[in-house]
Coordinates of C-alpha atoms in Angstrom, one line a residue:
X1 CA 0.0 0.0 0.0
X2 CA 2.9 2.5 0.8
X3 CA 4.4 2.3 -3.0
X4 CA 0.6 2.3 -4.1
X5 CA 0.3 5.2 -2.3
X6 CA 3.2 7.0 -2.9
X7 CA 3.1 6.5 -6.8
X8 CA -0.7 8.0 -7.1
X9 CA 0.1 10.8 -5.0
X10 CA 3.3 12.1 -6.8
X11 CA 2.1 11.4 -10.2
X12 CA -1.1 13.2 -9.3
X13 CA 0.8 16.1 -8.2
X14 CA 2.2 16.3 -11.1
X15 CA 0.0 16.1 -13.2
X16 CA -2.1 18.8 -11.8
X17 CA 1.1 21.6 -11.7
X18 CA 2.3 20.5 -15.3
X19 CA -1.5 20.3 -17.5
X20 CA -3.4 23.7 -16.8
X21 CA -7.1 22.9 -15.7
X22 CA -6.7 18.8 -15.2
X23 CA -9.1 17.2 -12.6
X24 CA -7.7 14.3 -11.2
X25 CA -10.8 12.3 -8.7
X26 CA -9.4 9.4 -6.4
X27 CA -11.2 7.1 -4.9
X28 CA -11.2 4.2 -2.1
X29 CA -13.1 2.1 -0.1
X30 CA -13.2 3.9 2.8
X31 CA -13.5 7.7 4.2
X32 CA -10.6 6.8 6.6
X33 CA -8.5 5.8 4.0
X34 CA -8.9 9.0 1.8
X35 CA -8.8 11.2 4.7
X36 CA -5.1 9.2 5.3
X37 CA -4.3 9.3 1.8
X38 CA -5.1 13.0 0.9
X39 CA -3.3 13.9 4.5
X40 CA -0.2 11.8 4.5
X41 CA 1.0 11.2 0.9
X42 CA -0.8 13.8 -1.2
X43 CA -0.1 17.0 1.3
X44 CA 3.3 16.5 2.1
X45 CA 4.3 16.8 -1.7
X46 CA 2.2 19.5 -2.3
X47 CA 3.7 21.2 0.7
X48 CA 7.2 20.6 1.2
X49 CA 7.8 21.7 -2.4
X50 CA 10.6 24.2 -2.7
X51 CA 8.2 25.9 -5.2
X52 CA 4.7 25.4 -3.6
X53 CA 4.5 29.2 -4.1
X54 CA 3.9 28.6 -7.8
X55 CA 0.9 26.0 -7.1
X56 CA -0.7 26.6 -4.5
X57 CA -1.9 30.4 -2.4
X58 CA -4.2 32.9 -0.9
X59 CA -6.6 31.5 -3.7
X60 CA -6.6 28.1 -3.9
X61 CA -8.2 25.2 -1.5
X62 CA -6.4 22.8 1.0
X63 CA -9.3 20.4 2.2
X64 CA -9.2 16.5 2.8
X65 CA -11.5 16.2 0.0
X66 CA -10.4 19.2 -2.5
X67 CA -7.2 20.5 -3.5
X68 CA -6.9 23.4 -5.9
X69 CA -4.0 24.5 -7.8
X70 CA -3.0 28.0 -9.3
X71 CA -3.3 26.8 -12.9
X72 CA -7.0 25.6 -12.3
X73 CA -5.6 22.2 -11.6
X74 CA -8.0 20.3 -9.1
X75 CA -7.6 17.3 -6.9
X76 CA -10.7 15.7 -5.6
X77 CA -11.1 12.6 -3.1
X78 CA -13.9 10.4 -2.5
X79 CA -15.0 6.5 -0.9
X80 CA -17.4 4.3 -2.3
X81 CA -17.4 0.9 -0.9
X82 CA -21.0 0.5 -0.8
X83 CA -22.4 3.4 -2.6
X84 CA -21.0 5.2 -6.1
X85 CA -23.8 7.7 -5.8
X86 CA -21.6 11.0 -4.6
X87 CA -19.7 10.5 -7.1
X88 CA -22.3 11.5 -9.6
X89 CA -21.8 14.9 -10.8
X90 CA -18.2 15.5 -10.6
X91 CA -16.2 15.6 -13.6
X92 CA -12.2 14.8 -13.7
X93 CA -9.9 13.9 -16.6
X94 CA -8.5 10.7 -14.6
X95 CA -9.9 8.3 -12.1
X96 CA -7.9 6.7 -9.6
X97 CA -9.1 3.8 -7.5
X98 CA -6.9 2.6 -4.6
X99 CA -7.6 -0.4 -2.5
X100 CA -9.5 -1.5 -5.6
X101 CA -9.4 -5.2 -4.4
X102 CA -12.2 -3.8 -1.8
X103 CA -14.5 -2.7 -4.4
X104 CA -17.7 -3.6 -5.6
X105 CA -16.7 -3.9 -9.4
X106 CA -20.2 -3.0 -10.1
X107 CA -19.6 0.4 -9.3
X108 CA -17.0 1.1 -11.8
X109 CA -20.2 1.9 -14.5
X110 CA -21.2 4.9 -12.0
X111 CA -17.4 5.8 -11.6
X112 CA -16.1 5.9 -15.0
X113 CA -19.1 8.3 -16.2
X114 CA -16.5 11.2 -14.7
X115 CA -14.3 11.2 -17.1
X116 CA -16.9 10.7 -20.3
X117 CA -16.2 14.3 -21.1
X118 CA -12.5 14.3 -20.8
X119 CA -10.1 14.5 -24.1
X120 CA -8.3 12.3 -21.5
X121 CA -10.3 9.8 -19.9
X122 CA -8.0 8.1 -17.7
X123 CA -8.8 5.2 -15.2
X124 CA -6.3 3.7 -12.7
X125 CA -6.3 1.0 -10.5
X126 CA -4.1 -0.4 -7.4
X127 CA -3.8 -2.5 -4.7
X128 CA -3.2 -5.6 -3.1
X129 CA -4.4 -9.0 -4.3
X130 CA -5.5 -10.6 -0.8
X131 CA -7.1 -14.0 -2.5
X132 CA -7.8 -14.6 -6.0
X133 CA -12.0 -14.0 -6.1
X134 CA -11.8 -10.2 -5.9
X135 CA -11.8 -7.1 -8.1
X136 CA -8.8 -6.8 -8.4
X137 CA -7.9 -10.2 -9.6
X138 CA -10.9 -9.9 -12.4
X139 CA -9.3 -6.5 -13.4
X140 CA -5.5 -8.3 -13.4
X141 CA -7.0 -11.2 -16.0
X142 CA -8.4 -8.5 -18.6
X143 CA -5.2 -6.6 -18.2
X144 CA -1.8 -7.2 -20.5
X145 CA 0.0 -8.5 -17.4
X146 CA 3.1 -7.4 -17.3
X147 CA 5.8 -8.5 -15.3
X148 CA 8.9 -7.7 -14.2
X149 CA 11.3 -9.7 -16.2
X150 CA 15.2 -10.1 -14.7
X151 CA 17.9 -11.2 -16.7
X152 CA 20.6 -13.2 -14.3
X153 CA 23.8 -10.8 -15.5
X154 CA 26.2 -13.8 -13.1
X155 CA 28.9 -15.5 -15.8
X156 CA 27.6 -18.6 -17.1
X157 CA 24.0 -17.9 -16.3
X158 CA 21.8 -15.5 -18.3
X159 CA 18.2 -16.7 -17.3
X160 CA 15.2 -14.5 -17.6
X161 CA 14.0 -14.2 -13.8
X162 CA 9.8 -13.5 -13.6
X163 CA 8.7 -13.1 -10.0
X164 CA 5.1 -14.8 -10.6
X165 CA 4.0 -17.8 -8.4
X166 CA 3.3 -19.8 -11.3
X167 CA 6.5 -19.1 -12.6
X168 CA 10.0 -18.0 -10.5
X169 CA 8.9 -16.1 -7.4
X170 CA 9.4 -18.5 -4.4
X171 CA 12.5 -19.7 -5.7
X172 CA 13.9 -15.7 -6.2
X173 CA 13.4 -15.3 -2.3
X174 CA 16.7 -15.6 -1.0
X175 CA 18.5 -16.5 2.3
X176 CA 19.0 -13.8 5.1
X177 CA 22.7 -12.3 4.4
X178 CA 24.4 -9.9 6.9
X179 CA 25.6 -8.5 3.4
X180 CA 22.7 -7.4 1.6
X181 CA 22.7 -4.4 -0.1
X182 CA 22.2 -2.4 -3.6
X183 CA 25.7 -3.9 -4.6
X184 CA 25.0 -7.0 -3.5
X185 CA 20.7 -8.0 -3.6
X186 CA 18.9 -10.5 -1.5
X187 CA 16.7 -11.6 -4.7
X188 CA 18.6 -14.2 -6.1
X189 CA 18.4 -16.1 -9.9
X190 CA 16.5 -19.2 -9.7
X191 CA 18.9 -21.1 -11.6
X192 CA 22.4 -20.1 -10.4
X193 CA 21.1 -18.6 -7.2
X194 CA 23.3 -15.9 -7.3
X195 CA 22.6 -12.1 -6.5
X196 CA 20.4 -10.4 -9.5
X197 CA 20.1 -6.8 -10.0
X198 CA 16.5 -6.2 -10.2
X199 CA 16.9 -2.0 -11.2
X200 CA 15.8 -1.5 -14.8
X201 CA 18.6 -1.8 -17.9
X202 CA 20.4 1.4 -18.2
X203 CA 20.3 2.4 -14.2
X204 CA 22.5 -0.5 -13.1
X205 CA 20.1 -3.3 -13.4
X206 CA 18.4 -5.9 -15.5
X207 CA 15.2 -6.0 -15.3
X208 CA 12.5 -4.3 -17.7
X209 CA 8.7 -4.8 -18.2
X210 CA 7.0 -8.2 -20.4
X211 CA 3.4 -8.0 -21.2
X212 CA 1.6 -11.6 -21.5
X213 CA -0.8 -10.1 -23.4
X214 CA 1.4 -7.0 -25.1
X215 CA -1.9 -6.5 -27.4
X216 CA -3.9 -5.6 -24.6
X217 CA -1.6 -2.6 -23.2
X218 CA -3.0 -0.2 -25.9
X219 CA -6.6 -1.8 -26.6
X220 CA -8.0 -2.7 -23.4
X221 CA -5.5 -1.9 -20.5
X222 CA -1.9 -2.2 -19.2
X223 CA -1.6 -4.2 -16.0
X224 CA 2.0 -4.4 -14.1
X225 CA 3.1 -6.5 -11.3
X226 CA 5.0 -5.3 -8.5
X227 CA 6.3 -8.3 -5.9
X228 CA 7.5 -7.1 -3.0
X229 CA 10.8 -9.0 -4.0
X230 CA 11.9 -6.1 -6.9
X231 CA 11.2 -3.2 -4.6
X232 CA 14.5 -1.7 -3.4
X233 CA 13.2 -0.7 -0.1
X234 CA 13.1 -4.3 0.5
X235 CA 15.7 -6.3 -1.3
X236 CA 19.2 -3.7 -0.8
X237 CA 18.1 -3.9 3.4
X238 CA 18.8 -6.8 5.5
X239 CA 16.5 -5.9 8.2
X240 CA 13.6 -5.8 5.4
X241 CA 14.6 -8.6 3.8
X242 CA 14.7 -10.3 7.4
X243 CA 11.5 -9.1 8.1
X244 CA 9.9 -10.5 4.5
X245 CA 11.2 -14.2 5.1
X246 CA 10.0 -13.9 8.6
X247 CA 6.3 -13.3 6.8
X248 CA 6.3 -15.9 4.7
X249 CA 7.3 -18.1 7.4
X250 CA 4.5 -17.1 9.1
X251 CA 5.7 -14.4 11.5
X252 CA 3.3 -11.7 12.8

């Protein structure tokens, strides 16, 4: 949820101080979790900007659910886990729906009517798959399903690595090392079982994105997988590496 998070909230930022007049609405579940999300990611980059003088002022709103911008930019919040029907009304250029795996994909109808007058007409979805009969697994199957391919750079080797349970994940989980690091990563090649460097080609690593279905990334929509495993906050950090084999163990 934190890299969820963190990605809607920066890329909605800038998308409102960069495109004069675009309406970005999120949505989630829950009040709380708006409330947190608009408060604790969204805020904080609008903010702590060295130039927040140039977005925001005098003029412009600072709400939970409403954010304004100098450039007529807007950023709107909203819940709807049982009930689309506030929604109605508003009008954005991109739709956002966190915690999607929560929601009742029979709302979605209600929802994507905001942006039906947008040149834009953006819809995005993220969260967590917690089993595999939920929204968010349904929306995952009509996606292209990308994943994260690795290529094993070790001498000798030269496997593609996919961090998918059906395919390489359990096996790319490696041991607790006192010397984990960005040098050295704890996600390991399936084959060899050797370090890989999951960063993307041309910033030190290997790794780069592999749609399943590559004709569905334009025509229908682009779905990406993001393991825990390929997240740098995790695999360069032996204590969050330590703590991630403690979970699968069963830990907590």
């Amino acid at each position: 949820i934190t890299h969820n998070s963190t990605s809607l909230a920066s890329s909605g930022v800038m998308l409102a101080v960069t495109k004069p007049g675009f309406r970005t609405l999120y949505v989630t579940p829950l009040y709380e979790q708006i409330r947190r999300f608009s408060n604790n990611y969204v805020r904080p980059f609008v903010e702590h900007s060295p130039i927040r003088s140039a977005w925001i002022g005098t003029g412009t709103a600072n709400s939970v659910l409403q954010r304004t911008f100098k450039n007529r930019s807007l950023m709107l919040f909203s819940f709807a886990l049982n009930d689309a029907s506030r929604i109605r009304g508003v009008s954005a250029d991109r739709v956002s729906i966190d915690e999607v795996q929560d929601m009742d994909i029979a709302h979605f109808a209600v929802i994507r009517e905001v942006i039906s007058f947008s040149d834009y007409s953006l819809m995005q979805y993220t969260g967590t798959p917690k089993t595999l009969d939920n929204t968010i697994e349904k929306l995952w199957k009509e996606s292209s399903q990308a994943e994260w391919v690795i290529t094993c750079h070790n001498a000798g080797c030269g496997v593609d690595n996919v961090p998918s349970l059906d395919m390489h994940l359990e096996k790319m989980i490696g041991p607790y090392r006192d010397d984990i690091s960005e040098k050295r990563p704890a996600v390991i090649c399936y084959k060899c079982g050797r370090p890989l460097l999951p960063r993307p080609v041309g910033m030190g690593g290997y790794g780069r994105w592999i749609h399943k279905y590559a004709e569905r990334r334009w025509s229908r929509s682009a779905g990406f997988h993001v393991p825990q495993i390929i997240i740098p906050f995790h695999y360069s950090q032996p204590t969050k590496w330590a703590a991630l084999l403690g979970k699968r163990e069963g830990w907590g």
